[in-house]
Short mmCIF file of C-alpha atoms and ligand atoms in Angstrom, two decimals:
data_model
loop_
_atom_site.label_atom_id
_atom_site.label_comp_id
_atom_site.label_asym_id
_atom_site.label_seq_id
_atom_site.Cartn_x
_atom_site.Cartn_y
_atom_site.Cartn_z
CA MET A 541 12.48 -14.51 -37.43
CA ALA A 542 10.58 -14.68 -34.15
CA ASP A 543 7.11 -13.19 -34.16
CA GLU A 544 7.42 -10.38 -31.59
CA THR A 545 3.68 -9.91 -31.51
CA ALA A 546 3.04 -13.49 -30.45
CA ALA A 547 1.34 -13.70 -27.09
CA ILE A 548 3.37 -15.23 -24.27
CA PRO A 549 1.26 -17.86 -22.53
CA LEU A 550 0.37 -16.84 -18.98
CA LEU A 551 1.37 -20.19 -17.61
CA THR A 552 5.03 -19.96 -18.60
CA PRO A 553 7.93 -19.06 -16.28
CA TYR A 554 9.14 -15.51 -15.79
CA LYS A 555 12.37 -14.32 -14.21
CA MET A 556 11.69 -11.26 -12.04
CA GLY A 557 15.06 -10.16 -10.68
CA LYS A 558 16.20 -12.87 -8.31
CA PHE A 559 12.77 -14.54 -8.33
CA ASN A 560 11.94 -17.37 -10.69
CA LEU A 561 8.19 -17.16 -11.09
CA SER A 562 6.68 -20.34 -12.45
CA HIS A 563 3.90 -18.42 -14.22
CA ARG A 564 2.76 -14.86 -14.93
CA VAL A 565 -0.51 -14.70 -13.01
CA VAL A 566 -0.11 -12.23 -10.13
CA LEU A 567 -2.47 -11.50 -7.27
CA ALA A 568 -3.05 -7.73 -7.49
CA PRO A 569 -3.07 -5.75 -4.25
CA LEU A 570 -6.64 -5.59 -3.01
CA THR A 571 -7.71 -3.57 0.02
CA ARG A 572 -9.97 -5.75 2.15
CA SER A 573 -10.79 -3.53 5.17
CA ARG A 574 -10.74 -6.47 7.54
CA SER A 575 -7.61 -5.71 9.56
CA PHE A 576 -9.32 -4.57 12.71
CA GLY A 577 -7.44 -1.88 14.58
CA ASN A 578 -4.97 -1.80 11.63
CA VAL A 579 -3.66 -5.24 12.68
CA PRO A 580 -3.76 -8.10 10.14
CA GLN A 581 -6.06 -10.86 11.39
CA PRO A 582 -5.63 -14.66 11.38
CA HIS A 583 -8.38 -15.06 8.74
CA ALA A 584 -5.94 -13.51 6.24
CA ILE A 585 -3.92 -16.76 6.51
CA LEU A 586 -6.74 -18.58 4.71
CA TYR A 587 -7.43 -15.70 2.28
CA TYR A 588 -3.84 -15.40 1.04
CA SER A 589 -2.99 -19.09 1.11
CA GLN A 590 -6.10 -19.88 -0.97
CA ARG A 591 -4.68 -17.54 -3.62
CA THR A 592 -1.16 -18.98 -3.54
CA SER A 593 0.34 -21.28 -6.13
CA ARG A 594 3.86 -22.67 -6.23
CA GLY A 595 6.13 -20.05 -7.79
CA GLY A 596 3.30 -17.51 -8.06
CA LEU A 597 3.62 -13.84 -7.03
CA LEU A 598 1.17 -12.25 -4.63
CA ILE A 599 1.07 -8.59 -3.63
CA ALA A 600 -0.58 -7.95 -0.29
CA GLU A 601 -3.28 -5.34 0.18
CA ALA A 602 -2.07 -1.77 0.66
CA THR A 603 -0.48 -1.54 4.10
CA GLY A 604 0.03 1.69 6.02
CA VAL A 605 3.56 2.90 6.78
CA SER A 606 2.60 4.99 9.81
CA ASN A 607 -0.30 6.13 11.95
CA THR A 608 -0.94 9.04 9.56
CA ALA A 609 -1.09 6.73 6.51
CA GLN A 610 -4.66 5.43 6.79
CA GLY A 611 -7.76 6.62 4.98
CA TYR A 612 -10.06 3.60 4.86
CA PRO A 613 -11.59 1.54 7.64
CA GLU A 614 -9.64 -1.40 9.09
CA THR A 615 -6.70 -1.44 6.68
CA PRO A 616 -3.51 -3.11 7.89
CA GLY A 617 -0.32 -1.39 8.91
CA ILE A 618 3.30 -2.40 9.30
CA TRP A 619 4.70 0.27 11.60
CA THR A 620 4.26 -1.49 14.98
CA LYS A 621 5.76 -4.66 16.43
CA GLU A 622 2.23 -6.07 16.87
CA GLN A 623 1.49 -5.59 13.17
CA VAL A 624 4.79 -7.19 12.14
CA GLU A 625 4.09 -10.20 14.37
CA ALA A 626 0.55 -10.47 12.98
CA TRP A 627 1.85 -10.56 9.40
CA LYS A 628 4.31 -13.39 10.14
CA PRO A 629 1.89 -16.37 10.13
CA ILE A 630 0.20 -14.98 7.00
CA VAL A 631 3.52 -14.75 5.16
CA ASP A 632 4.53 -18.18 6.47
CA ALA A 633 1.32 -19.71 5.07
CA VAL A 634 2.04 -18.26 1.61
CA HIS A 635 5.62 -19.52 1.74
CA ALA A 636 4.45 -22.96 2.89
CA LYS A 637 2.57 -23.25 -0.42
CA GLY A 638 5.57 -22.01 -2.43
CA GLY A 639 4.34 -18.47 -3.13
CA ILE A 640 6.39 -15.28 -3.42
CA PHE A 641 4.83 -12.54 -1.34
CA PHE A 642 5.39 -8.76 -1.54
CA CYS A 643 3.93 -6.20 0.84
CA GLN A 644 2.48 -3.08 -0.75
CA ILE A 645 3.48 -0.14 1.46
CA TRP A 646 1.20 2.87 1.40
CA HIS A 647 0.39 6.35 2.61
CA VAL A 648 -2.94 7.85 1.53
CA GLY A 649 -1.86 11.46 2.11
CA ARG A 650 -4.87 13.75 1.70
CA LEU A 651 -7.28 10.94 0.77
CA SER A 652 -8.24 10.70 4.39
CA ASN A 653 -10.31 12.20 7.10
CA ARG A 654 -9.52 13.30 10.64
CA ASP A 655 -11.25 10.21 12.10
CA PHE A 656 -8.39 8.11 10.69
CA GLN A 657 -5.71 10.46 12.01
CA PRO A 658 -3.90 10.58 15.36
CA ASN A 659 -5.52 13.16 17.66
CA GLY A 660 -7.99 14.00 14.90
CA GLN A 661 -5.34 16.03 13.06
CA ALA A 662 -5.64 17.06 9.42
CA PRO A 663 -4.36 14.50 6.88
CA ILE A 664 -0.95 15.41 5.49
CA SER A 665 -0.13 16.01 1.84
CA SER A 666 2.10 17.86 -0.61
CA THR A 667 -0.58 20.55 -0.61
CA ASP A 668 -3.39 22.19 1.31
CA LYS A 669 -5.30 22.99 -1.88
CA PRO A 670 -8.95 21.95 -1.64
CA PHE A 671 -10.08 19.01 -3.74
CA SER A 672 -11.27 19.77 -7.22
CA PRO A 673 -14.60 18.18 -8.24
CA GLN A 674 -13.10 15.82 -10.82
CA LEU A 675 -11.66 13.79 -7.96
CA GLN A 676 -15.19 12.91 -6.93
CA SER A 677 -14.76 9.50 -8.51
CA SER A 678 -12.28 8.59 -5.78
CA ALA A 679 -13.16 5.65 -3.57
CA ILE A 680 -13.95 8.02 -0.70
CA ASP A 681 -16.81 10.46 -0.93
CA VAL A 682 -15.25 13.93 -1.25
CA ALA A 683 -17.66 15.21 1.40
CA HIS A 684 -15.90 13.02 3.94
CA LEU A 685 -12.38 14.20 3.24
CA THR A 686 -10.82 16.60 5.74
CA PRO A 687 -8.82 19.42 4.13
CA SER A 688 -5.16 18.43 4.19
CA ARG A 689 -2.20 20.11 5.84
CA ARG A 690 0.77 20.88 3.60
CA LEU A 691 3.90 19.12 4.89
CA ARG A 692 6.71 21.45 5.85
CA THR A 693 9.94 20.86 3.92
CA GLU A 694 11.72 19.67 7.04
CA GLU A 695 8.97 17.10 7.75
CA ILE A 696 9.40 15.25 4.44
CA PRO A 697 12.49 13.20 5.47
CA GLN A 698 10.40 11.72 8.29
CA ILE A 699 7.84 10.44 5.77
CA VAL A 700 10.63 8.94 3.65
CA ASP A 701 11.93 7.31 6.80
CA ASP A 702 8.46 5.88 7.54
CA PHE A 703 8.58 4.12 4.15
CA ARG A 704 12.11 2.92 4.89
CA LEU A 705 11.10 1.47 8.25
CA ALA A 706 7.95 -0.08 6.81
CA ALA A 707 10.07 -1.84 4.16
CA LYS A 708 12.44 -3.06 6.86
CA ASN A 709 9.50 -4.29 8.93
CA ALA A 710 8.07 -6.09 5.89
CA ILE A 711 11.32 -8.00 5.49
CA GLU A 712 11.29 -8.71 9.25
CA ALA A 713 7.76 -10.12 8.83
CA GLY A 714 9.13 -12.48 6.16
CA PHE A 715 7.90 -10.79 2.98
CA ASP A 716 10.10 -11.34 -0.09
CA GLY A 717 9.93 -7.68 -1.09
CA VAL A 718 7.80 -4.56 -1.09
CA GLU A 719 5.88 -2.62 -3.67
CA ILE A 720 5.77 1.11 -2.94
CA HIS A 721 2.26 2.34 -3.72
CA GLY A 722 2.99 5.37 -5.89
CA ALA A 723 -0.29 5.60 -7.80
CA HIS A 724 -4.05 6.16 -7.46
CA GLY A 725 -3.78 9.71 -6.09
CA TYR A 726 -2.23 8.73 -2.76
CA LEU A 727 0.62 10.57 -1.02
CA ILE A 728 3.45 9.83 -3.46
CA ASP A 729 1.16 10.57 -6.41
CA GLN A 730 0.17 13.85 -4.70
CA PHE A 731 3.83 14.84 -4.86
CA MET A 732 4.27 13.54 -8.42
CA LYS A 733 1.28 15.21 -10.08
CA ASP A 734 1.53 18.89 -11.07
CA GLN A 735 -2.24 19.37 -10.74
CA VAL A 736 -1.95 18.60 -7.03
CA ASN A 737 1.61 19.55 -6.13
CA ASP A 738 1.78 23.34 -5.99
CA ARG A 739 5.00 23.46 -3.98
CA THR A 740 7.95 25.64 -4.78
CA ASP A 741 10.43 24.05 -2.35
C1 FMN B 1370 -11.75 -3.63 -3.87
C2 FMN B 1370 -10.47 -3.19 -4.51
C3 FMN B 1370 -9.38 -2.92 -3.71
C4 FMN B 1370 -8.17 -2.50 -4.28
N1 FMN B 1370 -7.10 -2.27 -3.50
C5 FMN B 1370 -5.92 -1.90 -4.03
C6 FMN B 1370 -4.78 -1.73 -3.22
O1 FMN B 1370 -4.80 -1.93 -2.01
N2 FMN B 1370 -3.64 -1.35 -3.83
C7 FMN B 1370 -3.58 -1.13 -5.20
O2 FMN B 1370 -2.52 -0.76 -5.72
N3 FMN B 1370 -4.64 -1.33 -5.98
C8 FMN B 1370 -5.80 -1.72 -5.43
N4 FMN B 1370 -6.88 -1.95 -6.22
C9 FMN B 1370 -6.69 -1.91 -7.66
C10 FMN B 1370 -6.51 -3.34 -8.16
O3 FMN B 1370 -5.28 -3.86 -7.74
C11 FMN B 1370 -6.62 -3.32 -9.69
O4 FMN B 1370 -7.96 -3.22 -9.96
C12 FMN B 1370 -5.98 -4.54 -10.23
O5 FMN B 1370 -4.65 -4.20 -10.49
C13 FMN B 1370 -6.66 -5.09 -11.47
O6 FMN B 1370 -6.47 -4.25 -12.53
P1 FMN B 1370 -7.58 -4.21 -13.64
O7 FMN B 1370 -8.85 -3.85 -12.90
O8 FMN B 1370 -7.12 -3.16 -14.59
O9 FMN B 1370 -7.58 -5.59 -14.19
C14 FMN B 1370 -8.08 -2.34 -5.69
C15 FMN B 1370 -9.19 -2.62 -6.48
C16 FMN B 1370 -10.36 -3.04 -5.91
C17 FMN B 1370 -11.52 -3.38 -6.80
#
């Protein structure tokens, strides 16, 4: 009988849906804060291609789905034509070395501040509840967060559509797929967690 507890060596192939990965070492998404003006920069060609191996999976740094999605300095987006065009040579470089490249699409929700928002508006969220102190361990200092504005029910389809368009743009940029960032207390997590989501609609 096979030993089900036996470790699977990292450097063995793995079939992930339609992708045949040649090993199981994955580049985790890592925010770099070097995409000036929310546009990926040419230096990311070197960064990602250095981390590419033939048949290896890479997940790009969290990438904003819209102009309300940002909460950290100089993080990339994928909602404008300029951003899509800027991603293309980066994706091409990963493909040239045989890598499989996913874009992580992201909306920070209330983990933001009005300086990151269009017209200095309040960040949007599932809630307008103030932060509770246990969230102080977040990457952003709580003192710098602007109280969020609760999305109206009729606004939510627009946010879903932003994710849809971002995924479409990622494919247009050449990515092999997307990972929807649904963790770490960002917008989707704000809807998923009962401690934060106090909605009745
Ligand atoms: C500087 C830094 C940036 C990160 N950026 C992202 C990110 O953009 N998206 C994400 O899902 N996780 C992000 N993470 C979490 C890492 O992907 C996570 O630490 C990684 O999955 C490794 O997991 P481990 O620390 O449990 O080994 C970040 C972590 C660090 C340290």
